[in-house]
mmCIF file of N, CA and C in Angstrom:
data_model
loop_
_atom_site.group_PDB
_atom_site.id
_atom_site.type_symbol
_atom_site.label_atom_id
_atom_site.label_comp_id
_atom_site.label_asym_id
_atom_site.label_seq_id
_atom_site.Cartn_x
_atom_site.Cartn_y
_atom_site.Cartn_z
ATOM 1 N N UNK A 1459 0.836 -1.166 0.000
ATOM 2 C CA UNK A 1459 0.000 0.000 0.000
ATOM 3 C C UNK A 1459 0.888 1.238 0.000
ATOM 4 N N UNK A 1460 0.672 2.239 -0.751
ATOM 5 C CA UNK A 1460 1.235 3.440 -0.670
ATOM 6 C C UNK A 1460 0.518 4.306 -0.848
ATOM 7 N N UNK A 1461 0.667 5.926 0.160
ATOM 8 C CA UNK A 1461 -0.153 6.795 0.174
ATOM 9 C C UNK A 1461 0.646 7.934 -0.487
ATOM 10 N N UNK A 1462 -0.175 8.335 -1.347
ATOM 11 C CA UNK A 1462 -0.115 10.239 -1.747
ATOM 12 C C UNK A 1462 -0.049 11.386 -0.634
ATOM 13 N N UNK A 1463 1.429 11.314 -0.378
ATOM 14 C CA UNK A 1463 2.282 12.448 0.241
ATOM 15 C C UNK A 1463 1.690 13.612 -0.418
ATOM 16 N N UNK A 1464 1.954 14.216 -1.564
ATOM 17 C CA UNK A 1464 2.006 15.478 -1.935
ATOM 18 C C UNK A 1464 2.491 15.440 -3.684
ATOM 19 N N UNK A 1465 1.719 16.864 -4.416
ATOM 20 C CA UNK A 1465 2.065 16.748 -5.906
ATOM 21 C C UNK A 1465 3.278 17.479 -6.352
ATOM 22 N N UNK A 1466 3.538 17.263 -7.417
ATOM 23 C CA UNK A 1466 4.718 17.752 -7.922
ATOM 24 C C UNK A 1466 4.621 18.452 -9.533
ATOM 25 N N UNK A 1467 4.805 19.109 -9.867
ATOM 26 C CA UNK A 1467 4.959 19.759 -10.736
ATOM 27 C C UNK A 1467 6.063 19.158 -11.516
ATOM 28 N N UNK A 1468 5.828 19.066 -13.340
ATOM 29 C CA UNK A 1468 7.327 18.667 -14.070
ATOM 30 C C UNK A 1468 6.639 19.208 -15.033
ATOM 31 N N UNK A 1469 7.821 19.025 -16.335
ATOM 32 C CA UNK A 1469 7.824 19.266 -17.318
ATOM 33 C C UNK A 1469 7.937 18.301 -18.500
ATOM 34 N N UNK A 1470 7.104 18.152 -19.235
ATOM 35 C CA UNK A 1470 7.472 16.886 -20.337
ATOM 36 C C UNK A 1470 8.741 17.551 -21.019
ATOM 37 N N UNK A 1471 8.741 16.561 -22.448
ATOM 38 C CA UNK A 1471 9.748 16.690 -23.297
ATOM 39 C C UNK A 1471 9.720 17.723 -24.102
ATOM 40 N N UNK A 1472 8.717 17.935 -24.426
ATOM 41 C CA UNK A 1472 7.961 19.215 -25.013
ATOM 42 C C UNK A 1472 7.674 20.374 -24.290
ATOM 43 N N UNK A 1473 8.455 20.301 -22.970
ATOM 44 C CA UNK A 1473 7.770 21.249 -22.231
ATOM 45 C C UNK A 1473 6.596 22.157 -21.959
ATOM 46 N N UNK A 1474 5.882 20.706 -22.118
ATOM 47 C CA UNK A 1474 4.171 21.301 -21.485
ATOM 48 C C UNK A 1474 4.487 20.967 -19.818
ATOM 49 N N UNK A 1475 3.627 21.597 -18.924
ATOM 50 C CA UNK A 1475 4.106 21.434 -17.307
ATOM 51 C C UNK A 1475 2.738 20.272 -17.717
ATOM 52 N N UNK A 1476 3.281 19.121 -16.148
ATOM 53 C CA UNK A 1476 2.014 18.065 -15.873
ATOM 54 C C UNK A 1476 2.407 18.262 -14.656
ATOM 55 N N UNK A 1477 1.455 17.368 -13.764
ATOM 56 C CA UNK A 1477 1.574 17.039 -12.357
ATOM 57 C C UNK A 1477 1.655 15.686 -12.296
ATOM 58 N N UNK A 1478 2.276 14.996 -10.886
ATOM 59 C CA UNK A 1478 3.153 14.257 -10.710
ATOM 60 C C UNK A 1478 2.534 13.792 -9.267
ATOM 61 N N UNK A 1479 2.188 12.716 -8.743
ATOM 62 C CA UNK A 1479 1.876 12.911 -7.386
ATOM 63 C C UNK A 1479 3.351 12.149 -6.653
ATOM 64 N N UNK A 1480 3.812 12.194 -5.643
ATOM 65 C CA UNK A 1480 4.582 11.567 -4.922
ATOM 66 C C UNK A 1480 4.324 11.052 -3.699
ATOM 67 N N UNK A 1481 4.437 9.621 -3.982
ATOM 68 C CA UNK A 1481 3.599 8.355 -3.265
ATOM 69 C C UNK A 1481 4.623 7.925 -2.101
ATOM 70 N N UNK A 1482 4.732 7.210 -1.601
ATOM 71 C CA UNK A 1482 5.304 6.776 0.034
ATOM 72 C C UNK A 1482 4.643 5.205 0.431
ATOM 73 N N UNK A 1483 5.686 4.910 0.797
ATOM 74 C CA UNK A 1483 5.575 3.597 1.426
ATOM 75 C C UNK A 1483 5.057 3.267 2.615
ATOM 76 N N UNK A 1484 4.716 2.391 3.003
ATOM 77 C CA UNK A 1484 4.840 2.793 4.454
ATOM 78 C C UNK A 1484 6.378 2.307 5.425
ATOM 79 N N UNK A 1485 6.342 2.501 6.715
ATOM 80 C CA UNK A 1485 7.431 2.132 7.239
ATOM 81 C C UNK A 1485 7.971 0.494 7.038
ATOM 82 N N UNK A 1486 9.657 0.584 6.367
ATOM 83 C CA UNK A 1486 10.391 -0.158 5.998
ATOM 84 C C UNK A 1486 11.663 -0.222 7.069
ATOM 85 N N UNK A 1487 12.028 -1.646 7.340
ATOM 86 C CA UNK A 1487 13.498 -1.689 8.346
ATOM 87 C C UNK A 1487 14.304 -1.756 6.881
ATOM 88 N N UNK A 1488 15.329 -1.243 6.860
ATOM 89 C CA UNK A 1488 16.600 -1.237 6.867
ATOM 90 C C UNK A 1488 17.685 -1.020 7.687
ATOM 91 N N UNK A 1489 18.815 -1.614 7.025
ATOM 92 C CA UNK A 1489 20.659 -1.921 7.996
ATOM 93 C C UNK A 1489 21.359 -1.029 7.731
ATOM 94 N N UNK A 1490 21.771 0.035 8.206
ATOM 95 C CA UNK A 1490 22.721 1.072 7.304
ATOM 96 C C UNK A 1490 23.708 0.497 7.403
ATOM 97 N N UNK A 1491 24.594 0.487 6.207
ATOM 98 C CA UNK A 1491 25.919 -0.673 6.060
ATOM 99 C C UNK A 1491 26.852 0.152 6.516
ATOM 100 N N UNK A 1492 27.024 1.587 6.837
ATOM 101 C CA UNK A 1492 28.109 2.195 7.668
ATOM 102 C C UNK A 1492 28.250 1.853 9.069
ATOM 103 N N UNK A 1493 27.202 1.762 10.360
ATOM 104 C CA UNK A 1493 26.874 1.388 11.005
ATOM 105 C C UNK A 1493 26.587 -0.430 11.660
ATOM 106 N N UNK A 1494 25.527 -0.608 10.792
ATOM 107 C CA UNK A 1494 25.097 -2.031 11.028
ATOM 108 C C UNK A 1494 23.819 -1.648 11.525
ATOM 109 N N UNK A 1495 23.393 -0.785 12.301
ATOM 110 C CA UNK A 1495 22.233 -0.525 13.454
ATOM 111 C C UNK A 1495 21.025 -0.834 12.042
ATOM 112 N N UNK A 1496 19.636 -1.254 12.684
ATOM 113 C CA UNK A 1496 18.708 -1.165 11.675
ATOM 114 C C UNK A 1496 17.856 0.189 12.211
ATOM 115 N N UNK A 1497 16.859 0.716 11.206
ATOM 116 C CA UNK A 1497 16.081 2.113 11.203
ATOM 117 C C UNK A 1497 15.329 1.826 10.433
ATOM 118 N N UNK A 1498 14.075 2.432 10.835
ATOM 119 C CA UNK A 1498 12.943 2.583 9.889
ATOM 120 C C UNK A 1498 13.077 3.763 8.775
ATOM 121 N N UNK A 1499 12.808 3.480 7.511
ATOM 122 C CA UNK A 1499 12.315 4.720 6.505
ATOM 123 C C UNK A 1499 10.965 4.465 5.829
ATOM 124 N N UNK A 1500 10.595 4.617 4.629
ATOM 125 C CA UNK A 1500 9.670 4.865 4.123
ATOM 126 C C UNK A 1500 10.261 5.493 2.600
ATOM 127 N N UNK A 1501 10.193 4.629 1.544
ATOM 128 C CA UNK A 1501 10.358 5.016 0.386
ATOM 129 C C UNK A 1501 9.649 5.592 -0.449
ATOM 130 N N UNK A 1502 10.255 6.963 -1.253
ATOM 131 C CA UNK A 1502 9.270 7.505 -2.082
ATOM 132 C C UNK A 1502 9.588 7.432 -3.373
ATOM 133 N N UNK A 1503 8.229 7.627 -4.376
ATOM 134 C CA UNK A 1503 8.360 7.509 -5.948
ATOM 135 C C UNK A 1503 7.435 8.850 -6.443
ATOM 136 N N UNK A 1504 8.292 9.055 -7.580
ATOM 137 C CA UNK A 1504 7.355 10.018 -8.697
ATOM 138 C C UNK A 1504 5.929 9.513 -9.146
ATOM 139 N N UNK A 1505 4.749 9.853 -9.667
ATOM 140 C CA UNK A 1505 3.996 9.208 -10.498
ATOM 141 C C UNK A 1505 3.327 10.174 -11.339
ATOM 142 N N UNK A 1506 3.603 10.208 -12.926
ATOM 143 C CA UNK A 1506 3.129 11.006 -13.829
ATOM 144 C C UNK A 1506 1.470 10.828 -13.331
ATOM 145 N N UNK A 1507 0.663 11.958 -14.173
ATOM 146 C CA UNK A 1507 -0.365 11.654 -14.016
ATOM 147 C C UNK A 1507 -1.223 12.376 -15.243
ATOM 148 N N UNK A 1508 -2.425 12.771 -15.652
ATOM 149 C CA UNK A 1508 -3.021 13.762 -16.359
ATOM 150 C C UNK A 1508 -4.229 14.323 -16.085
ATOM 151 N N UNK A 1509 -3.973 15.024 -14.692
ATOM 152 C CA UNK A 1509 -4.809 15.174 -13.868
ATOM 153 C C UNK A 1509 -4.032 16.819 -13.839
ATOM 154 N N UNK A 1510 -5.260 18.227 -14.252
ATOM 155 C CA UNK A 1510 -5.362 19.231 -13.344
ATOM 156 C C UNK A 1510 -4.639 19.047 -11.938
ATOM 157 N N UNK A 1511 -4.409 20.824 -11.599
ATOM 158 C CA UNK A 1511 -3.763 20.738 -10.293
ATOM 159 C C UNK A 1511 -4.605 20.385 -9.219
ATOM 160 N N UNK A 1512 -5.604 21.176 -9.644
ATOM 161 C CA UNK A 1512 -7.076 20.302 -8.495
ATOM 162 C C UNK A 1512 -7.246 18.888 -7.694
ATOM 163 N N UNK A 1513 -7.285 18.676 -8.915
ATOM 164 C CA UNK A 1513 -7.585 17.011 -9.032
ATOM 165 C C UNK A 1513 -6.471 16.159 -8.707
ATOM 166 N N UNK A 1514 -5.077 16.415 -8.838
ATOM 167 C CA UNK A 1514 -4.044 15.656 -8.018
ATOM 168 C C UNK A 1514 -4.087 16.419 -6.685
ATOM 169 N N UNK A 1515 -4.300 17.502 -6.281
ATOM 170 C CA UNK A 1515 -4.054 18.191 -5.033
ATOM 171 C C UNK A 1515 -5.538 16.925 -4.243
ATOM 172 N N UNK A 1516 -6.495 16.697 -4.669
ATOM 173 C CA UNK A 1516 -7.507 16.601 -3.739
ATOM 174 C C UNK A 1516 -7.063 14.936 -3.477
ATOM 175 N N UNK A 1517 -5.914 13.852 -4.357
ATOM 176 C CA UNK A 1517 -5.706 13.117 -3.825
ATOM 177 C C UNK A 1517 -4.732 13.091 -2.818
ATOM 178 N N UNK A 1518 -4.328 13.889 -2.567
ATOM 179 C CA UNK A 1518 -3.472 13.678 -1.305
ATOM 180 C C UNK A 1518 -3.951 13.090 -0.212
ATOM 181 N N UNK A 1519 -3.229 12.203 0.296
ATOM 182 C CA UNK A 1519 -3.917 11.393 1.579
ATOM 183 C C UNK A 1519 -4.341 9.977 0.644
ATOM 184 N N UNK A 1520 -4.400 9.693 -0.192
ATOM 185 C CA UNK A 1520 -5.375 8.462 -1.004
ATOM 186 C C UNK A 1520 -4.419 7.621 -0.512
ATOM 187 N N UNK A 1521 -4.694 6.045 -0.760
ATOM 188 C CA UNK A 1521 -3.879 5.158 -0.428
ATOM 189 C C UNK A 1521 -3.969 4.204 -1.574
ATOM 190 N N UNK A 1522 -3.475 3.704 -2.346
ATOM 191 C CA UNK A 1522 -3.655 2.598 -3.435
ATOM 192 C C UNK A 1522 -2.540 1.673 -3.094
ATOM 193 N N UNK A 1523 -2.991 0.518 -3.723
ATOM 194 C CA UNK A 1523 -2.424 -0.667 -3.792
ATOM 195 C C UNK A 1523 -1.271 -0.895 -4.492
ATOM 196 N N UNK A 1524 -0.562 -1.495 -3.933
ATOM 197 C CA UNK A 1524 1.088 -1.747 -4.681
ATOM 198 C C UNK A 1524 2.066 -1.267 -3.501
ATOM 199 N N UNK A 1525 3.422 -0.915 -4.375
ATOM 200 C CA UNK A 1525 4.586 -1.148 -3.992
ATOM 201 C C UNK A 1525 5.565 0.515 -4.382
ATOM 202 N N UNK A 1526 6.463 0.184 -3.766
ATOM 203 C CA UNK A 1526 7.430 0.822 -3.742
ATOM 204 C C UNK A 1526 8.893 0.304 -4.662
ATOM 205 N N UNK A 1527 9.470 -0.269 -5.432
ATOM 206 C CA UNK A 1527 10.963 -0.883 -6.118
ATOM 207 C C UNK A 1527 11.727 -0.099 -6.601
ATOM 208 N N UNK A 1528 12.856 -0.468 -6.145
ATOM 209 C CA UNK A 1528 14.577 -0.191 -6.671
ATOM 210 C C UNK A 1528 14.614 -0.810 -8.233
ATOM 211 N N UNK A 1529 14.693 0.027 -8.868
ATOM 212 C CA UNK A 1529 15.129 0.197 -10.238
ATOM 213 C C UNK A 1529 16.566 0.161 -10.452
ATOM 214 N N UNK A 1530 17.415 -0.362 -11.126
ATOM 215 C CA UNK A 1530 18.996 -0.345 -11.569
ATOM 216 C C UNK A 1530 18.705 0.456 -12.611
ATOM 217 N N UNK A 1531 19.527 1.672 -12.292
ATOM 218 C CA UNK A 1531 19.847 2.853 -13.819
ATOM 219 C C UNK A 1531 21.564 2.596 -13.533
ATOM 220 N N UNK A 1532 21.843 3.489 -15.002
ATOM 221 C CA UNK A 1532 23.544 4.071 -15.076
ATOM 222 C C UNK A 1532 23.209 4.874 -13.897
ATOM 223 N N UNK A 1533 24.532 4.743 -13.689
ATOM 224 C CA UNK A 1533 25.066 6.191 -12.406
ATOM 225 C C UNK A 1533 24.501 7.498 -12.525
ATOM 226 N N UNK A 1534 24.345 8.412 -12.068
ATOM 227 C CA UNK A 1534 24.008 9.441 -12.136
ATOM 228 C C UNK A 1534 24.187 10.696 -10.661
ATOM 229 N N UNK A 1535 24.517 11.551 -10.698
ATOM 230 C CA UNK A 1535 24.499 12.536 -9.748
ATOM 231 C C UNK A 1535 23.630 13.388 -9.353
ATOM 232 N N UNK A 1536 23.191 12.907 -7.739
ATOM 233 C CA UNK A 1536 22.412 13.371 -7.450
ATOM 234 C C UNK A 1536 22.497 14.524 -5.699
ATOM 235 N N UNK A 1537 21.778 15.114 -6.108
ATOM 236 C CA UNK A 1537 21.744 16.610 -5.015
ATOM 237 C C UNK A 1537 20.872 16.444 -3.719
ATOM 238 N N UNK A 1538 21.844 15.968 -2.609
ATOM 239 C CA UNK A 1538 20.624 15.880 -1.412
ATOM 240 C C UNK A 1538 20.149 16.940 -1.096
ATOM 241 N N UNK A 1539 18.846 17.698 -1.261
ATOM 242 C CA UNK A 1539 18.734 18.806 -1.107
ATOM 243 C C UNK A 1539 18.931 19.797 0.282
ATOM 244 N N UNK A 1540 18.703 18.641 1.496
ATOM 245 C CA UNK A 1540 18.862 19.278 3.343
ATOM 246 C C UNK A 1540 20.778 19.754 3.016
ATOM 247 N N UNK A 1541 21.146 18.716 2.596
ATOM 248 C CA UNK A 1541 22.587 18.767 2.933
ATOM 249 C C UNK A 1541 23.851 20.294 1.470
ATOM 250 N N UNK A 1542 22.978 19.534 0.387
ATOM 251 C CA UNK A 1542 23.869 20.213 -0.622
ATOM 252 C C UNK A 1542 24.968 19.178 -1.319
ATOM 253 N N UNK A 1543 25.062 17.787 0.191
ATOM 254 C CA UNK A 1543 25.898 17.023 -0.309
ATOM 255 C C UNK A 1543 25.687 16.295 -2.118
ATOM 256 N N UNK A 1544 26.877 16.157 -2.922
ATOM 257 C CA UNK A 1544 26.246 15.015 -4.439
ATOM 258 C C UNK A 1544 26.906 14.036 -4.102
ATOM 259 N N UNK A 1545 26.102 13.127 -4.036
ATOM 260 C CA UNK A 1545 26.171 11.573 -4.284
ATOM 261 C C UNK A 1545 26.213 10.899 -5.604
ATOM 262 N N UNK A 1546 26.591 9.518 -5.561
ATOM 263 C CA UNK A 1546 26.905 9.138 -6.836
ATOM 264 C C UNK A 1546 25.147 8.098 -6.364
ATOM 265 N N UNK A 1547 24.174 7.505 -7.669
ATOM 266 C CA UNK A 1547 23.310 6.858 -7.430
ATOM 267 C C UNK A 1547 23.133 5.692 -8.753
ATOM 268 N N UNK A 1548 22.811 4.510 -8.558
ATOM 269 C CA UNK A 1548 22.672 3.845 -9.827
ATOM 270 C C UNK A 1548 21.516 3.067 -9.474
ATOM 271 N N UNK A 1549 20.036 3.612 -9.252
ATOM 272 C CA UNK A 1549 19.264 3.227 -9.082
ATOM 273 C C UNK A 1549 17.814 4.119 -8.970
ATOM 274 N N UNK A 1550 16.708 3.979 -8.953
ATOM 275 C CA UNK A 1550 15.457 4.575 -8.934
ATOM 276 C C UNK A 1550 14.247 4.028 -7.812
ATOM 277 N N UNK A 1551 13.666 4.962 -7.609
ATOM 278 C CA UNK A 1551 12.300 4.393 -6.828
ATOM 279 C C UNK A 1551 11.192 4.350 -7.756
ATOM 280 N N UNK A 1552 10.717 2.775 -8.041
ATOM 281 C CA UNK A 1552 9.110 3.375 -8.922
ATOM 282 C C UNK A 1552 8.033 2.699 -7.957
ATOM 283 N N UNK A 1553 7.065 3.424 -8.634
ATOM 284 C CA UNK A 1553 5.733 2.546 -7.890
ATOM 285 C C UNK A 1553 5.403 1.307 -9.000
ATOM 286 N N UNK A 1554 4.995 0.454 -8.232
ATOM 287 C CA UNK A 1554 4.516 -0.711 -8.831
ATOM 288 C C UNK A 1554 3.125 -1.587 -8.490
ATOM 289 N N UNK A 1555 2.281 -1.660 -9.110
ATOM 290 C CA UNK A 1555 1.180 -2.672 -8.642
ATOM 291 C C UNK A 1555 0.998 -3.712 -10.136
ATOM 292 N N UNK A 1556 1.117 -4.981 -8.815
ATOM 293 C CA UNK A 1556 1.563 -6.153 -9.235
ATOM 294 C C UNK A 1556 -0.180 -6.589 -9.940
ATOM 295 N N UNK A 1557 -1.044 -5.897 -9.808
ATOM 296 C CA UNK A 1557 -2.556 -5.913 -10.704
ATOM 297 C C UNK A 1557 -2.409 -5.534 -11.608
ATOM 298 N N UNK A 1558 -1.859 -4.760 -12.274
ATOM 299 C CA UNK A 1558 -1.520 -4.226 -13.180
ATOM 300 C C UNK A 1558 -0.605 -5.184 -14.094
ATOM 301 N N UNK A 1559 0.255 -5.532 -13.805
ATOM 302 C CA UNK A 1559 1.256 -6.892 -14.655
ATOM 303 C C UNK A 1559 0.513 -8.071 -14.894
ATOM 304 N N UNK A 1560 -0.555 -8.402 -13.372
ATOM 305 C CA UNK A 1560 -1.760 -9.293 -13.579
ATOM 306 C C UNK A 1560 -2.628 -8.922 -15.201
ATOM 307 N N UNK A 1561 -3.203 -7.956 -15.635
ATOM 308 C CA UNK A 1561 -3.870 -7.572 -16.439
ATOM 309 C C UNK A 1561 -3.495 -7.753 -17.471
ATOM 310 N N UNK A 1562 -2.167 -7.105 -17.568
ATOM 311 C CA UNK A 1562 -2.022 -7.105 -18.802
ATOM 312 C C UNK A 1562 -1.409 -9.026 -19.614
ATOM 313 N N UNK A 1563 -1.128 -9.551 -17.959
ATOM 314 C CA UNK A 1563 -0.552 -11.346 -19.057
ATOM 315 C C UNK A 1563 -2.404 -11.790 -18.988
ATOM 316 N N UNK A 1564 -3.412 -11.439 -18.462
ATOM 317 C CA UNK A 1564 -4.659 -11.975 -18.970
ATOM 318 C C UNK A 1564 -5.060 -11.112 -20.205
ATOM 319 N N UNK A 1565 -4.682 -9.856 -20.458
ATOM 320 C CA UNK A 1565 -4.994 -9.393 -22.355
ATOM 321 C C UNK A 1565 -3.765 -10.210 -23.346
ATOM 322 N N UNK A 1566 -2.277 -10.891 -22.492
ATOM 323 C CA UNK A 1566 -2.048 -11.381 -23.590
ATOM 324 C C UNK A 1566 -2.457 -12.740 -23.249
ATOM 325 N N UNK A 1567 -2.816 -13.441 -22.705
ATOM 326 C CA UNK A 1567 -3.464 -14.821 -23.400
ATOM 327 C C UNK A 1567 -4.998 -14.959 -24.015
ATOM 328 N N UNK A 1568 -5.146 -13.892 -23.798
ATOM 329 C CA UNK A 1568 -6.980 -13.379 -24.798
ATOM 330 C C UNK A 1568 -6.362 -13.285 -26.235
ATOM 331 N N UNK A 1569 -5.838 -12.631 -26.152
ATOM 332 C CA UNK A 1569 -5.068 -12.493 -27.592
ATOM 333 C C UNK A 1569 -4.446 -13.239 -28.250
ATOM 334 N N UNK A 1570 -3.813 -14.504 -27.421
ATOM 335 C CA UNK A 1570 -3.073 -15.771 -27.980
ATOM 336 C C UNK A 1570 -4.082 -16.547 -28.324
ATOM 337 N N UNK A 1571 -5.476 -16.773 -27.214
ATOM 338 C CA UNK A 1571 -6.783 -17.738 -27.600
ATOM 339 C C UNK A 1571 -7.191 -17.342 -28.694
ATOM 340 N N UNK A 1572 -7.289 -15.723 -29.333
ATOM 341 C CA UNK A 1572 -8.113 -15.641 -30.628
ATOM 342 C C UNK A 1572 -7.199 -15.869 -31.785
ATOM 343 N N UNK A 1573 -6.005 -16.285 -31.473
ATOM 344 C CA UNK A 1573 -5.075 -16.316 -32.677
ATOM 345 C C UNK A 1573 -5.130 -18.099 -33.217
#
């Protein structure tokens, strides 16, 4: 389950602006490998949307089904914004619901039966 924190504003490729909601996990243990000690966080993801500002603002608080996953990208540099510190990162947060992957292998064996 993950809930709608708050929206975000972006820009496509074309630079039309959309909104974006940014979803949250709920509380996760992790080990910090500097340490060893474990701590709770809570992972967050982007999610395009095509929804007015309204209309993503009034989901805030919603809760939908799915997940939170670590994506493997190339490296890339990234800006902690509290600190200023750049880090090196080779990875992503997306949202995921596993209904959705459900759906779509039942449209492809509909499609294999009519073939």
């Amino acid at each position: 389950m993950v809930t709608v924190k708050e929206i975000k504003t972006a820009e496509n490729s074309q630079g039309e602006k959309f909104y974006g909601l940014i979803v949250q996990s709920g509380a996760v243990p992790v080990k910090s490998k500097r340490t060893g000690r474990v701590y709770f966080t809570a992972k967050t993801a982007f999610v395009a949307t095509t929804f007015d500002e309204e209309t993503a603002t009034s989901l805030i608080g919603t809760q939908f089904e799915g997940t939170i996953r670590k994506i493997p990208t190339d490296p890339y540099e990234y800006t902690i914004e509290e600190t200023g510190e750049v880090i090196e990162l080779a990875h992503r947060w997306e949202y995921f619901d596993p209904a959705l992957d459900l759906e779509e292998q039942i449209v492809d064996i509909a499609d294999i039966m009519q073939a």
